Coordinates of C-alpha atoms in Angstrom, one line a residue:
Chain A
M232 CA 29.0 211.0 155.6
K233 CA 31.1 213.9 154.5
E234 CA 30.7 215.1 150.9
E235 CA 34.4 214.7 150.2
R236 CA 34.4 211.1 151.4
K237 CA 31.2 210.2 149.5
G238 CA 32.8 211.5 146.2
R239 CA 35.9 209.4 146.9
R240 CA 33.8 206.3 147.5
D241 CA 31.7 206.8 144.4
F242 CA 34.9 207.2 142.4
M243 CA 36.3 204.0 143.8
G244 CA 33.1 202.2 143.2
M245 CA 33.0 203.3 139.6
A246 CA 36.6 202.5 139.0
L247 CA 36.1 199.0 140.3
G248 CA 33.0 198.6 138.2
A249 CA 34.8 199.9 135.0
C250 CA 37.7 197.5 135.5
A251 CA 35.4 194.6 136.2
A252 CA 33.4 195.5 133.1
V253 CA 36.5 195.5 130.9
G254 CA 37.6 192.2 132.3
G255 CA 34.1 190.8 131.8
V256 CA 33.9 191.9 128.1
G257 CA 37.4 190.4 127.6
A258 CA 36.4 187.1 129.1
L259 CA 33.3 187.0 126.9
Y260 CA 35.4 187.6 123.8
A261 CA 37.8 184.8 124.8
A262 CA 34.7 182.5 125.5
K263 CA 33.3 183.4 122.0
R264 CA 36.7 182.6 120.3
T265 CA 37.0 179.3 122.2
W266 CA 33.7 178.2 120.7
D267 CA 34.9 179.1 117.1
P268 CA 35.8 176.3 114.7
L269 CA 39.5 175.4 115.0
P270 CA 42.0 176.4 112.3
S271 CA 42.4 172.7 111.4
V272 CA 38.7 172.4 110.8
K273 CA 38.8 175.5 108.6
A274 CA 41.8 174.3 106.7
A275 CA 40.2 170.9 105.8
G276 CA 37.6 172.8 103.8
F277 CA 38.8 171.8 100.3
T278 CA 37.9 168.6 98.4
T279 CA 38.6 167.6 94.7
I280 CA 36.1 165.4 93.0
D281 CA 36.4 163.7 89.6
L282 CA 33.4 164.1 87.3
S283 CA 34.7 161.9 84.5
T284 CA 33.5 158.6 86.1
A285 CA 29.9 159.7 86.7
K286 CA 27.1 157.9 84.9
P287 CA 23.9 159.5 83.8
N288 CA 21.0 159.5 86.3
E289 CA 23.1 157.8 88.9
L290 CA 23.6 159.8 92.0
V291 CA 27.1 159.9 93.4
I292 CA 27.6 161.2 97.0
E293 CA 30.9 162.9 97.8
K294 CA 31.9 164.5 101.1
W295 CA 33.0 168.1 101.6
R296 CA 33.4 169.8 105.0
G297 CA 31.6 166.8 106.5
K298 CA 28.6 167.4 104.4
P299 CA 27.3 165.2 101.6
I300 CA 27.7 166.5 98.1
F301 CA 25.3 165.3 95.4
V302 CA 26.8 164.8 92.0
L303 CA 24.2 163.8 89.3
K304 CA 25.2 163.6 85.7
K305 CA 22.1 164.7 83.8
T306 CA 20.6 162.7 80.9
P307 CA 19.7 164.6 77.7
Q308 CA 16.0 164.2 78.6
M309 CA 16.4 166.2 81.9
K310 CA 15.6 169.8 81.7
E311 CA 18.5 172.2 81.4
N312 CA 19.0 174.8 84.1
P313 CA 21.5 177.7 84.6
R314 CA 22.4 175.8 87.9
D315 CA 24.0 173.0 85.8
I316 CA 27.8 172.8 85.8
V317 CA 28.7 172.3 82.2
I318 CA 31.9 170.4 81.3
G319 CA 32.3 169.7 77.5
S320 CA 28.9 168.4 76.4
D321 CA 28.0 167.0 79.8
R322 CA 25.8 168.7 82.4
F323 CA 26.0 168.0 86.1
L324 CA 24.0 168.8 89.1
V325 CA 26.4 169.5 92.0
T326 CA 24.8 170.6 95.2
I327 CA 25.2 170.2 99.0
G328 CA 23.1 167.2 99.7
L329 CA 21.3 168.7 102.7
C330 CA 17.6 169.7 102.6
T331 CA 17.4 173.5 102.8
H332 CA 14.6 173.1 105.4
L333 CA 16.5 171.7 108.4
G334 CA 19.5 169.8 106.9
C335 CA 18.4 166.2 106.5
I336 CA 19.8 164.3 103.5
P337 CA 17.1 163.9 100.8
A338 CA 17.1 160.5 99.0
Y339 CA 17.3 160.3 95.2
Q340 CA 14.4 158.5 93.7
K341 CA 15.9 157.4 90.3
D342 CA 12.5 156.5 88.7
N343 CA 10.7 159.6 89.8
L344 CA 13.6 161.9 89.0
L345 CA 13.4 163.7 92.3
F346 CA 15.0 164.1 95.7
F347 CA 12.7 163.4 98.6
C348 CA 13.5 164.5 102.1
A349 CA 12.0 162.0 104.7
C350 CA 12.2 164.5 107.6
H351 CA 9.4 166.9 106.6
G352 CA 8.5 165.7 103.1
G353 CA 10.4 168.2 101.0
K354 CA 11.0 167.5 97.2
F355 CA 13.6 168.8 94.8
D356 CA 13.8 168.1 91.0
T357 CA 16.9 167.1 89.1
S358 CA 18.1 170.7 89.0
G359 CA 17.8 170.9 92.7
I360 CA 14.8 173.2 92.6
N361 CA 12.4 172.8 95.5
E362 CA 8.8 171.9 94.9
P363 CA 6.7 174.9 96.0
G364 CA 4.2 174.5 98.9
L365 CA 6.5 172.2 100.9
P366 CA 8.7 173.1 103.8
P367 CA 12.1 173.7 102.0
P368 CA 12.2 177.4 101.2
S369 CA 14.9 177.3 98.5
P370 CA 16.7 175.1 96.1
L371 CA 19.5 172.8 97.2
E372 CA 22.7 174.9 97.7
I373 CA 25.6 174.9 95.2
P374 CA 28.9 174.7 97.0
P375 CA 31.8 177.0 96.0
F376 CA 33.6 175.2 93.1
K377 CA 36.4 175.7 90.6
I378 CA 36.5 173.6 87.4
Q379 CA 39.9 172.0 86.6
G380 CA 39.6 169.9 83.5
T381 CA 37.1 167.2 84.4
K382 CA 37.7 167.8 88.1
L383 CA 36.0 170.0 90.5
V384 CA 37.7 171.7 93.5
L385 CA 35.1 172.3 96.2
G386 CA 35.7 175.2 98.6
E387 CA 37.5 177.4 95.9
E388 CA 35.6 180.0 93.9
G389 CA 36.1 179.6 90.1
P390 CA 34.8 182.0 87.5
E391 CA 31.7 179.8 86.8
Y392 CA 30.8 179.9 90.5
K393 CA 31.3 183.6 90.7
K394 CA 28.9 184.0 87.7
M395 CA 26.3 181.9 89.5
L396 CA 26.8 184.1 92.7
A397 CA 26.3 187.2 90.6
D398 CA 23.2 185.8 89.0
G399 CA 21.9 184.9 92.5
I400 CA 21.8 181.2 91.8
A401 CA 24.4 180.3 94.4
V402 CA 24.4 181.7 97.9
Chain B
M107 CA 35.4 186.5 168.5
A108 CA 31.9 185.6 169.6
H109 CA 31.4 184.0 173.0
F110 CA 31.2 180.2 173.0
E111 CA 30.4 177.9 176.0
K112 CA 31.8 174.4 176.2
A113 CA 29.5 172.0 174.4
N114 CA 28.0 169.1 176.4
S115 CA 27.2 167.0 173.4
L116 CA 28.1 166.6 169.7
G117 CA 24.7 168.0 168.7
E118 CA 25.2 171.0 170.9
W119 CA 28.7 171.5 169.4
F120 CA 27.2 171.7 165.9
E121 CA 24.3 173.8 167.2
Q122 CA 26.7 176.4 168.5
R123 CA 28.7 176.6 165.3
I124 CA 26.2 176.1 162.4
G125 CA 22.7 176.5 164.0
L126 CA 21.3 173.2 162.6
S127 CA 18.1 173.3 164.6
T128 CA 17.3 176.8 163.3
L129 CA 17.8 175.5 159.8
N130 CA 15.7 172.4 160.5
R131 CA 12.9 174.6 162.0
V132 CA 12.9 177.0 159.0
L133 CA 13.1 174.3 156.3
N134 CA 11.2 171.4 157.9
T135 CA 9.3 171.5 161.1
E136 CA 7.9 175.0 160.8
Y137 CA 7.5 175.2 157.0
W138 CA 3.7 174.9 156.7
I139 CA 1.8 173.0 154.0
P140 CA -2.0 173.1 153.6
K141 CA -3.9 170.0 154.5
D142 CA -6.3 170.3 151.6
I143 CA -4.1 168.7 148.9
N144 CA -3.9 165.4 147.0
F145 CA -1.2 163.2 145.5
L146 CA -0.5 165.6 142.7
W147 CA 1.2 167.8 145.3
A148 CA 3.9 165.1 145.6
M149 CA 5.2 165.7 142.0
G150 CA 7.8 168.2 143.1
M151 CA 9.5 165.7 145.4
L152 CA 9.2 163.0 142.7
L153 CA 11.1 165.4 140.4
A154 CA 13.8 166.2 143.0
A155 CA 14.2 162.4 143.7
T156 CA 14.4 161.5 139.9
F157 CA 16.9 164.3 139.3
G158 CA 18.9 162.8 142.2
L159 CA 18.8 159.4 140.5
L160 CA 19.9 161.0 137.2
V161 CA 22.9 162.6 138.9
I162 CA 23.9 159.4 140.6
S163 CA 23.6 157.2 137.5
G164 CA 25.3 160.0 135.5
I165 CA 28.3 159.9 137.8
F166 CA 28.8 156.2 137.2
L167 CA 28.4 156.6 133.4
L168 CA 30.9 159.4 133.5
M169 CA 33.6 156.9 134.7
Y170 CA 33.7 155.1 131.3
Y171 CA 32.1 157.4 128.8
K172 CA 34.6 159.0 126.3
P173 CA 33.6 162.3 124.8
D174 CA 35.3 161.7 121.4
S175 CA 33.5 161.2 118.1
N176 CA 35.6 158.1 117.4
L177 CA 35.2 156.5 120.8
A178 CA 31.9 157.7 122.2
F179 CA 29.6 155.1 120.5
D180 CA 31.6 152.1 121.6
S181 CA 32.3 153.5 125.1
V182 CA 28.5 153.5 125.6
N183 CA 27.3 150.5 123.6
Y184 CA 30.2 148.2 124.2
T185 CA 32.2 149.2 127.3
I186 CA 29.4 150.5 129.5
M187 CA 26.7 148.0 128.3
S188 CA 28.7 144.8 128.2
Q189 CA 32.0 145.2 130.0
V190 CA 31.4 147.4 133.1
G191 CA 29.8 145.5 135.9
Y192 CA 26.2 146.8 136.2
G193 CA 27.0 149.4 133.6
W194 CA 23.6 148.6 132.0
L195 CA 21.9 149.5 135.2
W196 CA 23.2 153.1 135.2
R197 CA 22.5 153.5 131.6
H198 CA 18.9 152.2 131.9
I199 CA 18.3 154.3 135.0
H200 CA 19.7 157.3 133.1
G201 CA 17.7 156.7 130.0
V202 CA 14.4 155.8 131.7
G203 CA 14.9 158.6 134.2
A204 CA 15.4 161.2 131.4
S205 CA 12.2 160.1 129.8
I206 CA 10.0 159.7 132.9
I207 CA 11.2 163.0 134.5
F208 CA 9.4 164.8 131.6
L209 CA 6.2 162.9 132.2
V210 CA 6.3 164.0 135.9
I211 CA 7.3 167.6 134.7
Y212 CA 4.2 167.7 132.5
I213 CA 2.0 166.4 135.3
H214 CA 3.5 169.0 137.7
M215 CA 3.0 171.8 135.2
F216 CA -0.6 170.9 134.4
T217 CA -1.4 170.5 138.1
G218 CA -0.2 174.1 138.5
I219 CA -2.3 175.2 135.6
Y220 CA -5.4 173.3 136.8
Y221 CA -5.4 174.8 140.3
G222 CA -4.3 178.3 139.2
S223 CA -1.0 178.0 141.1
Y224 CA 0.8 180.4 138.9
K225 CA -0.6 183.8 139.8
R226 CA -1.5 186.2 142.7
G227 CA 2.0 186.0 144.2
R228 CA 3.1 182.7 142.7
E229 CA 4.4 184.2 139.4
L230 CA 8.0 183.6 140.3
I231 CA 7.3 179.9 141.0
W232 CA 5.8 179.5 137.6
L233 CA 8.6 181.5 135.8
S234 CA 11.4 179.6 137.6
G235 CA 9.5 176.4 136.9
M236 CA 9.3 177.2 133.2
A237 CA 13.0 178.1 133.2
L238 CA 13.6 174.7 134.7
F239 CA 11.6 173.1 131.9
V240 CA 13.9 174.9 129.4
A241 CA 17.0 173.9 131.3
F242 CA 15.8 170.2 131.5
S243 CA 15.0 170.3 127.8
A244 CA 18.6 171.5 127.0
E245 CA 19.9 168.9 129.4
A246 CA 17.9 166.1 127.7
F247 CA 19.0 167.3 124.2
S248 CA 22.7 167.6 125.1
G249 CA 22.6 164.2 126.7
Y250 CA 21.0 162.7 123.7
M251 CA 24.0 163.7 121.6
L252 CA 26.5 161.7 123.8
P253 CA 26.0 158.1 122.6
W254 CA 26.8 159.5 119.1
G255 CA 24.4 157.3 117.2
Q256 CA 22.5 158.2 114.1
M257 CA 19.7 159.9 116.0
S258 CA 22.2 161.9 118.1
Y259 CA 23.9 163.1 115.0
W260 CA 20.8 164.0 113.0
A261 CA 18.9 165.5 115.9
G262 CA 22.1 167.6 116.5
M263 CA 22.1 168.6 112.8
V264 CA 18.4 169.6 112.7
I265 CA 18.2 171.4 116.1
T266 CA 21.4 173.4 115.5
N267 CA 20.1 174.3 112.1
L268 CA 17.2 176.0 113.8
F269 CA 19.6 178.7 114.8
S270 CA 20.2 179.8 111.2
G271 CA 17.0 181.6 111.7
G272 CA 15.3 180.5 108.5
S273 CA 15.7 183.0 105.7
L274 CA 18.3 184.9 107.9
E275 CA 20.7 182.1 106.8
A276 CA 22.9 182.8 109.9
Y277 CA 25.1 179.8 109.1
G278 CA 28.0 181.5 110.8
L279 CA 26.1 181.2 114.0
V280 CA 25.3 177.6 113.4
E281 CA 29.0 176.8 112.6
W282 CA 30.0 178.7 115.7
I283 CA 27.6 176.6 117.9
R284 CA 29.0 173.4 116.4
G285 CA 32.6 174.5 116.2
D286 CA 32.6 172.8 112.8
Y287 CA 30.7 172.8 109.5
V288 CA 28.7 169.8 110.7
P289 CA 28.3 168.2 114.1
G290 CA 31.7 166.6 114.8
D291 CA 34.2 166.1 117.6
A292 CA 34.2 169.8 118.7
F293 CA 30.4 169.6 118.8
L294 CA 30.4 166.4 120.9
T295 CA 32.8 167.6 123.5
R296 CA 31.2 171.0 124.0
F297 CA 27.7 169.3 124.4
F298 CA 29.4 166.9 126.8
M299 CA 30.6 169.8 128.9
L300 CA 27.1 171.4 128.8
H301 CA 25.5 168.1 129.8
V302 CA 27.7 167.2 132.7
L303 CA 28.6 170.5 134.1
L304 CA 27.1 173.8 133.0
L305 CA 23.5 172.7 132.6
P306 CA 23.3 170.6 135.8
L307 CA 24.7 173.6 137.7
A308 CA 22.1 175.9 136.2
I309 CA 19.4 173.3 137.1
I310 CA 20.5 173.0 140.7
G311 CA 20.6 176.8 141.0
L312 CA 17.1 177.1 139.5
I313 CA 15.7 174.4 141.8
V314 CA 17.0 176.3 144.8
F315 CA 15.3 179.5 143.4
H316 CA 12.1 177.5 142.6
F317 CA 11.9 176.3 146.3
G318 CA 12.7 179.8 147.5
A319 CA 10.0 181.4 145.4
L320 CA 7.5 179.0 147.1
R321 CA 8.3 180.1 150.6
L322 CA 6.4 183.3 151.0
P323 CA 3.3 182.6 148.8
H324 CA 3.2 179.0 150.2
V325 CA 2.0 175.9 148.4
N326 CA -1.5 176.2 146.9
N327 CA -4.4 174.0 147.9
Q328 CA -7.2 172.1 146.2
Q329 CA -9.7 175.0 146.6
G330 CA -7.2 177.8 146.0
A331 CA -8.3 179.0 149.5
E332 CA -6.4 181.9 151.2
I333 CA -5.0 180.6 154.5
D334 CA -3.7 182.7 157.4
F335 CA -0.6 180.6 157.8
K336 CA 0.5 182.3 161.0
E337 CA -2.8 181.6 162.7
A338 CA -3.0 178.0 161.4
A339 CA 0.6 177.4 162.5
E340 CA -0.1 178.7 166.0
L341 CA -3.1 176.3 166.2
Y342 CA -1.0 173.4 165.1
K343 CA 1.8 174.2 167.5
A344 CA -0.7 174.6 170.3
G345 CA -1.6 170.9 169.8
K346 CA -4.9 171.6 167.9
K347 CA -3.8 169.7 164.9
K348 CA -7.3 168.8 163.9
E349 CA -8.5 172.4 163.8
S350 CA -5.5 173.7 162.0
K351 CA -5.5 173.9 158.2
V352 CA -1.8 173.2 157.9
I353 CA 0.8 170.5 158.6
P354 CA 4.5 170.9 158.8
F355 CA 6.6 170.0 155.8
S356 CA 8.6 167.5 157.8
P357 CA 7.8 165.0 159.0
V358 CA 4.0 165.1 158.2
F359 CA 3.9 166.2 154.6
L360 CA 7.1 164.4 153.7
S361 CA 5.7 161.1 155.0
K362 CA 2.9 161.4 152.5
D363 CA 5.4 162.3 149.8
V364 CA 7.5 159.3 150.6
F365 CA 4.4 157.1 150.2
V366 CA 3.7 158.5 146.7
M367 CA 7.4 158.2 146.0
G368 CA 7.3 154.5 147.0
V369 CA 4.5 153.8 144.5
Y370 CA 6.3 155.8 141.8
F371 CA 9.7 154.0 142.3
I372 CA 8.0 150.6 141.9
L373 CA 6.8 151.7 138.5
F374 CA 10.1 153.4 137.7
F375 CA 12.3 150.4 138.5
Y376 CA 9.8 148.1 136.8
L377 CA 10.6 150.2 133.6
V378 CA 14.3 150.2 134.3
F379 CA 14.5 146.4 134.7
Y380 CA 11.8 145.1 132.3
N381 CA 10.7 147.8 129.9
F382 CA 13.5 150.2 129.2
E383 CA 13.3 149.9 125.4
F384 CA 10.9 152.8 125.1
A385 CA 13.7 155.1 126.2
M386 CA 16.3 153.6 123.8
D387 CA 15.6 154.4 120.2
P388 CA 16.7 151.6 118.0
V389 CA 18.0 154.0 115.3
N390 CA 20.5 155.3 117.8
F391 CA 22.2 151.9 118.0
D392 CA 23.7 152.7 114.5
P393 CA 26.8 154.8 114.8
A394 CA 26.6 158.5 113.6
D395 CA 27.0 158.8 109.9
G396 CA 27.0 162.2 108.3
L397 CA 26.3 160.8 104.9
K398 CA 23.2 158.8 105.7
T399 CA 20.0 160.3 107.1
P400 CA 17.7 157.9 108.9
A401 CA 14.5 157.3 107.0
H402 CA 12.4 159.1 109.6
I403 CA 13.7 161.6 112.1
Y404 CA 11.7 162.3 115.2
P405 CA 12.6 163.6 118.7
E406 CA 11.9 161.8 122.0
W407 CA 8.2 161.8 122.9
Y408 CA 8.4 164.8 125.2
F409 CA 9.5 167.1 122.4
L410 CA 7.0 165.8 119.8
W411 CA 4.3 168.4 120.5
S412 CA 6.6 171.4 119.8
Y413 CA 8.3 169.5 116.9
E414 CA 4.8 169.1 115.3
I415 CA 4.2 172.9 115.6
L416 CA 7.4 173.4 113.6
R417 CA 6.5 170.8 110.9
P418 CA 3.4 171.8 109.0
F419 CA 4.5 175.3 108.1
G420 CA 7.1 176.7 105.7
K421 CA 10.6 177.3 107.1
D422 CA 10.2 180.9 108.4
V423 CA 6.5 180.6 109.6
G424 CA 7.4 177.3 111.2
L425 CA 10.3 178.8 113.1
V426 CA 8.1 181.7 114.4
A427 CA 5.3 179.3 115.4
F428 CA 7.9 177.1 117.1
G429 CA 9.4 180.1 119.0
I430 CA 6.0 181.2 120.1
A431 CA 5.1 177.7 121.3
Q432 CA 8.3 177.5 123.3
L433 CA 7.8 180.9 125.0
A434 CA 4.0 181.0 125.2
L435 CA 3.6 179.1 128.5
F436 CA 6.0 181.5 130.3
F437 CA 3.4 184.2 130.0
L438 CA 0.6 182.2 131.5
P439 CA 0.4 184.3 134.7
F440 CA 0.1 187.4 132.7
I441 CA -2.3 186.4 130.0
D442 CA -4.7 184.8 132.5
R443 CA -6.7 188.0 133.3
S444 CA -8.9 186.5 136.0
P445 CA -8.1 187.2 139.6
N446 CA -9.5 183.8 140.7
V447 CA -7.2 181.3 142.2
A448 CA -9.4 178.2 142.1
P449 CA -9.5 174.8 140.5
A450 CA -10.4 174.8 136.8
H451 CA -13.8 173.1 137.3
K452 CA -14.9 176.2 139.3
R453 CA -13.8 178.7 136.7
G454 CA -16.4 178.3 134.0
L455 CA -15.0 178.2 130.5
F456 CA -11.4 177.9 131.8
V457 CA -11.9 174.2 132.5
V458 CA -12.9 173.7 128.8
W459 CA -9.8 175.7 127.7
F460 CA -7.6 173.5 130.0
W461 CA -8.9 170.2 128.6
V462 CA -8.7 171.5 125.0
L463 CA -5.0 172.4 125.7
I464 CA -4.3 168.9 127.0
I465 CA -6.0 167.1 124.2
D466 CA -4.4 169.4 121.6
M467 CA -0.9 168.7 123.0
I468 CA -1.7 164.9 123.0
V469 CA -2.8 165.2 119.3
L470 CA 0.3 167.2 118.5
T471 CA 2.4 164.6 120.2
A472 CA 0.8 161.7 118.3
M473 CA 1.0 163.5 114.9
G474 CA 4.7 164.5 115.6
K475 CA 5.7 160.8 115.8
L476 CA 4.2 160.0 112.3
P477 CA 6.2 160.2 109.1
P478 CA 5.4 163.3 107.1
T479 CA 3.9 161.4 104.2
D480 CA 0.2 161.0 105.0
P481 CA -1.8 164.1 104.0
T482 CA -4.7 163.4 106.4
F483 CA -2.4 163.2 109.4
A484 CA -0.5 166.3 108.1
L485 CA -3.8 168.2 108.1
I486 CA -4.7 167.1 111.6
G487 CA -1.2 168.2 112.7
K488 CA -1.7 171.6 111.1
L489 CA -5.1 172.1 112.7
A490 CA -3.7 171.1 116.1
A491 CA -0.8 173.5 115.6
W492 CA -3.2 176.4 114.8
T493 CA -5.3 175.4 117.8
F494 CA -2.3 175.6 120.1
L495 CA -1.4 179.1 118.8
A496 CA -5.0 180.3 119.1
L497 CA -5.3 179.1 122.7
G498 CA -3.3 182.0 124.0
P499 CA -5.5 184.8 122.7
I500 CA -8.6 182.7 123.6
L501 CA -7.3 182.5 127.2
V502 CA -7.0 186.3 127.5
L503 CA -10.6 186.6 126.2
I504 CA -12.3 184.0 128.4
T505 CA -10.4 184.9 131.6
S506 CA -11.3 188.6 131.0
F507 CA -14.9 187.7 131.3
E508 CA -14.6 185.2 134.1
K509 CA -16.8 185.8 137.0
K510 CA -15.0 186.6 140.2
I511 CA -15.4 183.9 142.8
G512 CA -16.0 185.1 146.4
K513 CA -13.4 183.9 148.8
G514 CA -15.3 182.2 151.6
A515 CA -12.6 179.8 152.5

C-alpha cells in the first residue's frame, strides 16, 4: 500500500474512533443521569414532625425520605449526651432508624433501654451510641433538622444541626 | 452472486442457502466427547434445560406482572396466583427453578474442581463459568425484588447498602443505584428491567461463550487423561466404536444426557407440584413495608455461605472478607500451582482440601440461616469464615508441593 494512502486510512480510522468515543462517553453520561433519583423524589425530602406529643421512654417512629425516624423523649434518668436535641427542658433522641451496619430497623426494647438490630445483632443505647464489638461501626445517624418551636423540620439544616456537624456528631 | 443449482428437495434447498448439515456436523455429530465420564457430566445440559424452563415460565409471568411498587405485590400474589389460569404453575416453576438451578450450578462447579477441569487450557471455561455464576446471582437477586414483599424490600435495602463501601459512606452511590433514598418505585422498575432483559441477555451471551470455550480443550474425563481427539474420532468414524475413546455429542452423549435429565425432571416437577414451599419464603407474603424490618433477615439458601462470611466481622472487615469470598473462586486456575489434571483422590492433599472446602461451605450455609443471637453458633460461623479465607493460601501451598503424576493414559 502506498504511504500516502496508508496515512489517509489511518486518519479516517482515528477520526471514526474519536467520533465514536465522544458519542460513547455522551451515551454513558445520559445512562448515568437516567439512573439518578428523579426531581420529584429529591423534592419530597422535607418532613415536619411535632415533638410536643411525645411521651418519655416511648419510641415514636416517623417517616422521612422513606426512612424511619426514631423519636425518643428521654426520661431524666437517661444519660445526657451532646447528640440530644434540647427543646425547653426536654431532651430528645432523633435519629434515622436504620442500623449503621446494613440498614435494618433496630427494635426498641423499652425495659432494657436499648435498640437491638435483629439482622446482625447490633445494639445502640438511648443516645443512639453503638455498643462496641458488634457489627455496627458508628452511632445511629442524626438527620438534618431545624427546630421551629416544638416542631422539627427534617431535611433542613438549622443552627443546632450545623453545630453538631461541626462537632463531628452528625455526618 | 454465487452459483446455485436448482434444489431437488426442501432439505437441499436449505443446505444450499444456510449449510445446516455443516452446522450439524460441527456442533453435533462430529463434536467428540470422551467415553470415560459419569452422570456428573450431564449437569451442563441440566442447567441449560432449567434455564430454558425459567425463560418459558418467566414469559408467562411477564404477561400479568406489574412492575409498580403499588401493584407488584397483588399482581403476583392475587392476579397470577388466584386469577390467571395455571398462573400458579408458572410461578412455582419459576421459584423452584431459581432455587434448584443453584443446586445444579454448585454440583457443576464442584465437579469441575474435583476433576481439575479448570486448568491446562480450560481456564476460560472456568472463568466464563464463574462469570455465569455471578450473572445468575444478580438475576436471582433482581428477581427476588419483584414480588415486592418484606423480604424483597429488606434484601434490597441490605444488599444495596453494601455499595456504600463501609466507612467510605458512599451513600450517593447507593441512592444512585436505587434512584431514591430507599428502595422504591424507581428501584423496582430498574431491577425489573435488569431481571427480564439485560441480565438474561448477558447470561445467554455468556452461555454461548462458555460452550465456545469448551470446544478446543474438549470436555474433561474421569481420569483427566489426555486424548488424541483426532485419532479417536477417526477410529470412531471408521466404525471401530469400541476401540475409540470418544463418542459424538449427538446422538450418543445427548441420549445419556436426556436420561439424566429425565430423572432430574421427575424430581423437579415433584417439587413444583408438591413441595414448592421451600422456594417461597413466608415472610415475603407480607407486602413491603419500609417502616418494619422482619425479625430475622436471611437470603435464599444459595447465598447463605457468602452472607455468613459477611456477618461475623465488623462492617469494613466484613465487606473485605465478603469481597474476597465472591472473587476467590475466580482465581482457582491460577492459585492451583500443580500441573496435574486428575481427579482429587489421586492428588494427595488436594482431596482433603476439596472436602474441607465443601464441609466448610455447608457449615457456613447452616450458620448463615440462624439468627445472630446465639454466641456458640456465631463462633462456629466465625471459625468457618476464617477457614474459608485461609483455604486460598493453603491451596497455593499444597499444590506447589504436589507430586507430578505421569500421564500414562
